[in-house]
Short mmCIF file of C-alpha atoms in Angstrom, two decimals:
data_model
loop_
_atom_site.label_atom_id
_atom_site.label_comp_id
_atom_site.label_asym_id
_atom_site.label_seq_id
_atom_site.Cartn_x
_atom_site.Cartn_y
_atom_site.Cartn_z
CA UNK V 1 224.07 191.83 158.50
CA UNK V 2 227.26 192.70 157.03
CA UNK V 3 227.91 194.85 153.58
CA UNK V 4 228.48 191.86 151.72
CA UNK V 5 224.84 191.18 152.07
CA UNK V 6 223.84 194.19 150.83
CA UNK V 7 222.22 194.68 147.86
CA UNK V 8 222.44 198.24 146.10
CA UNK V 9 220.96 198.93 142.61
CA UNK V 10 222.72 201.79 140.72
CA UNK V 11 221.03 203.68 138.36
CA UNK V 12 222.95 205.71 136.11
CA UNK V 13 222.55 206.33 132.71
CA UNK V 14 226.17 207.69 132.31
CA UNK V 15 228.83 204.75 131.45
CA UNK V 16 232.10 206.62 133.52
CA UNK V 17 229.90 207.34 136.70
CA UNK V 18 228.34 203.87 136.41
CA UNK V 19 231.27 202.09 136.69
CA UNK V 20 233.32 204.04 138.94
CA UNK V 21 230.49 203.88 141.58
CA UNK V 22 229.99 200.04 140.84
CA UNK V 23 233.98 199.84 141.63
CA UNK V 24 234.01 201.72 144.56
CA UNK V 25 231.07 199.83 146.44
CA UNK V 26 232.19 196.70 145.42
CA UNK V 27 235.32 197.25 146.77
CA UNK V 28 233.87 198.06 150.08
CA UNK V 29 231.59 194.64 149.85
CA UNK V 30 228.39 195.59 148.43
CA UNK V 31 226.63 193.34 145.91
CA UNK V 32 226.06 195.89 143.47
CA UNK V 33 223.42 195.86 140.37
CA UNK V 34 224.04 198.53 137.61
CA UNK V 35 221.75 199.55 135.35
CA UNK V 36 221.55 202.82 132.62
CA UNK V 37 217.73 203.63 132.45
CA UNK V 38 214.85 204.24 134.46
CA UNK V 39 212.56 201.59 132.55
CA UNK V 40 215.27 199.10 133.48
CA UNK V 41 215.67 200.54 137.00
CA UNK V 42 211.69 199.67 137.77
CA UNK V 43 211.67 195.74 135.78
CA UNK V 44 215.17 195.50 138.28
CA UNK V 45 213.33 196.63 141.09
CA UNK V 46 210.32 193.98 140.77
CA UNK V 47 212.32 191.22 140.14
CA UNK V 48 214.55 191.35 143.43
CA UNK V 49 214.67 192.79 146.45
CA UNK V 50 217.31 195.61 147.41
CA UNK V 51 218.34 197.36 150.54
CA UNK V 52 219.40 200.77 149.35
CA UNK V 53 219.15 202.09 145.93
CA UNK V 54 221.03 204.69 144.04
CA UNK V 55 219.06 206.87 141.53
CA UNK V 56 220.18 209.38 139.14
CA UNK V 57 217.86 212.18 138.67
CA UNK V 58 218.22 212.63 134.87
CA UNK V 59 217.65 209.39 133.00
CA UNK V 60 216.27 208.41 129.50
CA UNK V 61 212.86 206.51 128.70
CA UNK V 62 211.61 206.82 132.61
CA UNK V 63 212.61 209.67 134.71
CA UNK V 64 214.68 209.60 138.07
CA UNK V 65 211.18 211.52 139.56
CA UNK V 66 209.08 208.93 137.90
CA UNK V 67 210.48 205.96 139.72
CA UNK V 68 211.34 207.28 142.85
CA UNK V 69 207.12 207.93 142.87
CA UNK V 70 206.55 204.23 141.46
CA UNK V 71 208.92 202.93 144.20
CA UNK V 72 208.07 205.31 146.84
CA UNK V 73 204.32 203.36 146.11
CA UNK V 74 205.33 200.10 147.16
CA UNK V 75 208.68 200.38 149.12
CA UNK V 76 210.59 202.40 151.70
CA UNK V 77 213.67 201.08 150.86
CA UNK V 78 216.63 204.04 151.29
CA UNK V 79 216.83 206.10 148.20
CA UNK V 80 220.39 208.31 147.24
CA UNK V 81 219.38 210.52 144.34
CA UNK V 82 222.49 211.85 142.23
CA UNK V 83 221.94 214.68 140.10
CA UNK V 84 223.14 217.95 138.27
CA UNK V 85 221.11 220.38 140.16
CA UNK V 86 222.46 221.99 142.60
CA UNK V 87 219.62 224.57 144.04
CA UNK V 88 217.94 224.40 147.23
CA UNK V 89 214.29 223.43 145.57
CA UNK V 90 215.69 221.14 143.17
CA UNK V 91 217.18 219.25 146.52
CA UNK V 92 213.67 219.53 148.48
CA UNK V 93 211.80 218.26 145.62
CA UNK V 94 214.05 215.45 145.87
CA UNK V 95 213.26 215.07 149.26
CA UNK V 96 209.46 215.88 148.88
CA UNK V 97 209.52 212.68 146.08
CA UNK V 98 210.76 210.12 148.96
CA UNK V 99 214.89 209.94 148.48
CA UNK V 100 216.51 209.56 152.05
CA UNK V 101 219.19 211.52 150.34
CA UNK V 102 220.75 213.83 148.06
CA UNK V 103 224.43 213.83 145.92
CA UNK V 104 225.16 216.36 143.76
CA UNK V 105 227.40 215.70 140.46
CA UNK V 106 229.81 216.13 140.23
CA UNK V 107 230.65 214.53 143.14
CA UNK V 108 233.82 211.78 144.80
CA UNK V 109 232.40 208.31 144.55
CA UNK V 110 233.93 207.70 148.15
CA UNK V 111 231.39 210.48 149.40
CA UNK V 112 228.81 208.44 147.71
CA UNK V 113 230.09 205.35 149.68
CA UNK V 114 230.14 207.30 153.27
CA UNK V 115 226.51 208.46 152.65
CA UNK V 116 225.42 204.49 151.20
CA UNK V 117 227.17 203.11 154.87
CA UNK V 118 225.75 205.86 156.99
CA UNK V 119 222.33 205.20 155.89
CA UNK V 120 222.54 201.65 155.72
CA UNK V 121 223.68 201.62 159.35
CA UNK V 122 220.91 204.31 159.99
CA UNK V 123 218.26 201.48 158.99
CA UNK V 124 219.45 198.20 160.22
CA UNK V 125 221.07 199.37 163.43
CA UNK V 126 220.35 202.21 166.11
CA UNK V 127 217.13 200.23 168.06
CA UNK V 128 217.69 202.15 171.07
CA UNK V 129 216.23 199.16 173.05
CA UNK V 130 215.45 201.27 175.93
CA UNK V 131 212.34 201.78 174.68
CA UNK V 132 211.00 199.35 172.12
CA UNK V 133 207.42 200.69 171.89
CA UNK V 134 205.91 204.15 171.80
CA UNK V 135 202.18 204.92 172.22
CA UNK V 136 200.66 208.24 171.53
CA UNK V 137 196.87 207.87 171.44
CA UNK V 138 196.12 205.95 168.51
CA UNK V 139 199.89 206.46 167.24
CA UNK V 140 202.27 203.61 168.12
CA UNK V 141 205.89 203.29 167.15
CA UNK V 142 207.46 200.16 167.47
CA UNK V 143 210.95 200.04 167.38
CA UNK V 144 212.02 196.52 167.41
CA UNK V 145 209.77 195.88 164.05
CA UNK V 146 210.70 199.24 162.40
CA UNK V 147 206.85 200.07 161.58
CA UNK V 148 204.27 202.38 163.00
CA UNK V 149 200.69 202.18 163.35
CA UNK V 150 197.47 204.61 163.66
CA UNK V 151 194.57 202.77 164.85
CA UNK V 152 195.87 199.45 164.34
CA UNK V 153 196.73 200.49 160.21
CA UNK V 154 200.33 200.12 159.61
CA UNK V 155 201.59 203.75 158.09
CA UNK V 156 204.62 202.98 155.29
CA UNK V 157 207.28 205.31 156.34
CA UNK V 158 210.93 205.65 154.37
CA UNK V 159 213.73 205.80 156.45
CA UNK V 160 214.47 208.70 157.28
CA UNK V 161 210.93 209.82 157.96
CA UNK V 162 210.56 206.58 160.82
CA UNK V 163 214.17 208.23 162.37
CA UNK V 164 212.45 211.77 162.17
CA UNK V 165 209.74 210.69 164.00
CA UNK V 166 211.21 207.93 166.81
CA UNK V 167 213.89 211.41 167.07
CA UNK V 168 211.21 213.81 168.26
CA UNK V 169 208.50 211.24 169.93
CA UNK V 170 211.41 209.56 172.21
CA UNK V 171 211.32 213.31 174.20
CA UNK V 172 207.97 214.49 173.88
CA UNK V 173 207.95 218.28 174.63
CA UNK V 174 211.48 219.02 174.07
CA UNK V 175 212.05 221.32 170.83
CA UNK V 176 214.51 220.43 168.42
CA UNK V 177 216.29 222.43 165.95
CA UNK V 178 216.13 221.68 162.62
CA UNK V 179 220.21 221.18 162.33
CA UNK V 180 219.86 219.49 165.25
CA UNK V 181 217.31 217.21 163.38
CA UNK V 182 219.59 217.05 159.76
CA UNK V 183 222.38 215.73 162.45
CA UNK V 184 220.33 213.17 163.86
CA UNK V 185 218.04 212.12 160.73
CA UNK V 186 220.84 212.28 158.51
CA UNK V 187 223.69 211.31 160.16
CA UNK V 188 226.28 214.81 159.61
CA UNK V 189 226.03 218.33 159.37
CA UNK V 190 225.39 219.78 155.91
CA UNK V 191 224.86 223.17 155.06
CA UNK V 192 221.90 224.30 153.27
CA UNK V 193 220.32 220.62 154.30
CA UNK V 194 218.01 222.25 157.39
CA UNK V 195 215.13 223.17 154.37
CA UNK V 196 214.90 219.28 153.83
CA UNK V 197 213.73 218.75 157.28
CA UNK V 198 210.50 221.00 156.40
CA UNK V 199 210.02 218.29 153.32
CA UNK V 200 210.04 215.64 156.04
CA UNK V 201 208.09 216.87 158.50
CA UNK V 202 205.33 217.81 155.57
CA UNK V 203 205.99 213.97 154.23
CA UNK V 204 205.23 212.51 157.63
CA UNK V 205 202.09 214.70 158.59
CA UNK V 206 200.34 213.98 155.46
CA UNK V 207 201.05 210.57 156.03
CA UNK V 208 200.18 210.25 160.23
CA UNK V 209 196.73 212.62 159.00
CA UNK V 210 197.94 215.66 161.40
CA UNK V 211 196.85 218.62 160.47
CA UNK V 212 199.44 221.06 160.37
CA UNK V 213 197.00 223.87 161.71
CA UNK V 214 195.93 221.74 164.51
CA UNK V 215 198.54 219.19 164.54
CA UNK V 216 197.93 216.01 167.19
CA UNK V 217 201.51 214.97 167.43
CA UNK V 218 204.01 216.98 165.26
CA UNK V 219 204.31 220.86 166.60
CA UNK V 220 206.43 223.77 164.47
CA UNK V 221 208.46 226.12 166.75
CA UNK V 222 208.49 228.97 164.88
CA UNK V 223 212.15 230.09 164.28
CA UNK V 224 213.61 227.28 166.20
CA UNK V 225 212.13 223.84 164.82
CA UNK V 226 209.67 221.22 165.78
CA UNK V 227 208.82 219.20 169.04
CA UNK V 228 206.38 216.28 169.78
CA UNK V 229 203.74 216.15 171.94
CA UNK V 230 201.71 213.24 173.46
CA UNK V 231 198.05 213.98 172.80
CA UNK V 232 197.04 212.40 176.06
CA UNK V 233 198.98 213.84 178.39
CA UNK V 234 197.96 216.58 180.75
CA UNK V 235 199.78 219.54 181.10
CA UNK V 236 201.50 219.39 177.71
CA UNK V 237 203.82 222.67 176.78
CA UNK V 238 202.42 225.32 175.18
CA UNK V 239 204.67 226.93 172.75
CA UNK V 240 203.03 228.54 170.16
CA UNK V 241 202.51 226.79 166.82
#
């Protein structure tokens, strides 16, 4: 699947940004569709489908937080947010809402283009065949159909949580550092990012059911990071939690 098959909706209620970022993706191939409200941005969403979707935080008539929720209901599809804000908790409740990722303005629209193809490539590519199914006790991952199941129910993960979690359950036991996780889950270092990966790893508990008191499957390191264990095994490590 090339980028000319892509489909990216831009939402951006400011005409200048809207247009330059329409340009620049264009240019590299993407089918883009631009639109200036969040209202629009959800009656553009049901009618088609989309592989990656740019969302300004600050919009008229429907909020940026509003339809990343509505979205976030029926679709994992990537999510960029754009936005003003610059501080640390305005970026994790950006990440706690379901975006992938997180642009702040004013920013170079060929940034914006880098992040779009490094996600893209994140989600369509990077199978790792070598393993195409993981099983956990009633947690399996399959790889080759993207999806992951608890007893037979299929969990709805967004991207970035599935690549958190095929990250840490392809090495069960081994710790991981959360830069070491922002690298791998979001493709490049970026400072101040390592927070996020605590907005993640809450996401993907709530949704897998473990209990972070007496998590099953996704451990915190305390001052280091997080590791995955295998329920079922025998002799699993025993770092402290």
């Amino acid at each position: 699947m090339d980028s000319a098959t892509r489909r990216i909706l831009l939402v951006e209620d400011e005409k200048n940004i809207r247009e330059a970022v329409t340009a620049y993706l264009e240019k590299e191939g993407y089918w883009v569709s631009a639109v200036e409200d969040g209202k629009e941005a959800l009656e553009e969403f049901s009618r088609s489908n989309y592989d990656l979707i740019v969302l300004d935080l600050m919009l008229p008539k429907v909020t940026g937080e509003q339809v990343c929720r509505a979205i976030r209901d029926v679709s994992d599809v990537p999510i960029v947010m754009l936005t003003a804000k610059g501080e640390i908790e305005d970026r994790i409740i950006g990440f706690e809402l379901g975006a992938d990722d997180y642009l702040i303005k004013p920013f170079s629209p060929r940034e914006l283009v880098a992040r779009v193809r490094a996600l893209l490539r994140r989600v369509h590519s990077d199978r790792e065949p070598l393993r195409e199914e993981m099983a956990y006790g009633d947690l399996v991952i399959d790889m080759t159909g993207h999806k992951v199941t608890i007893r037979g129910e299929e969990i709805d993960l967004t991207a970035s949580e599935f690549k958190l979690l095929t990250t840490l359950a392809r090495y069960p036991g081994r710790v991981y550092s959360r830069m070491e996780l922002v690298e791998k889950v979001l493709g490049y270092d970026f400072e101040g990012y390592e927070r996020t990966i605590d907005s993640h790893v809450k996401n993907l508990r709530a949704k897998l059911g473990d209990n972070p008191r007496a998590p099953r499957w996704l451990h915190t390191v305390h001052g280091v990071g997080y590791r995955f264990e295998n329920p079922n095994a025998t002799g699993a490590a025993g770092l402290s939690d």
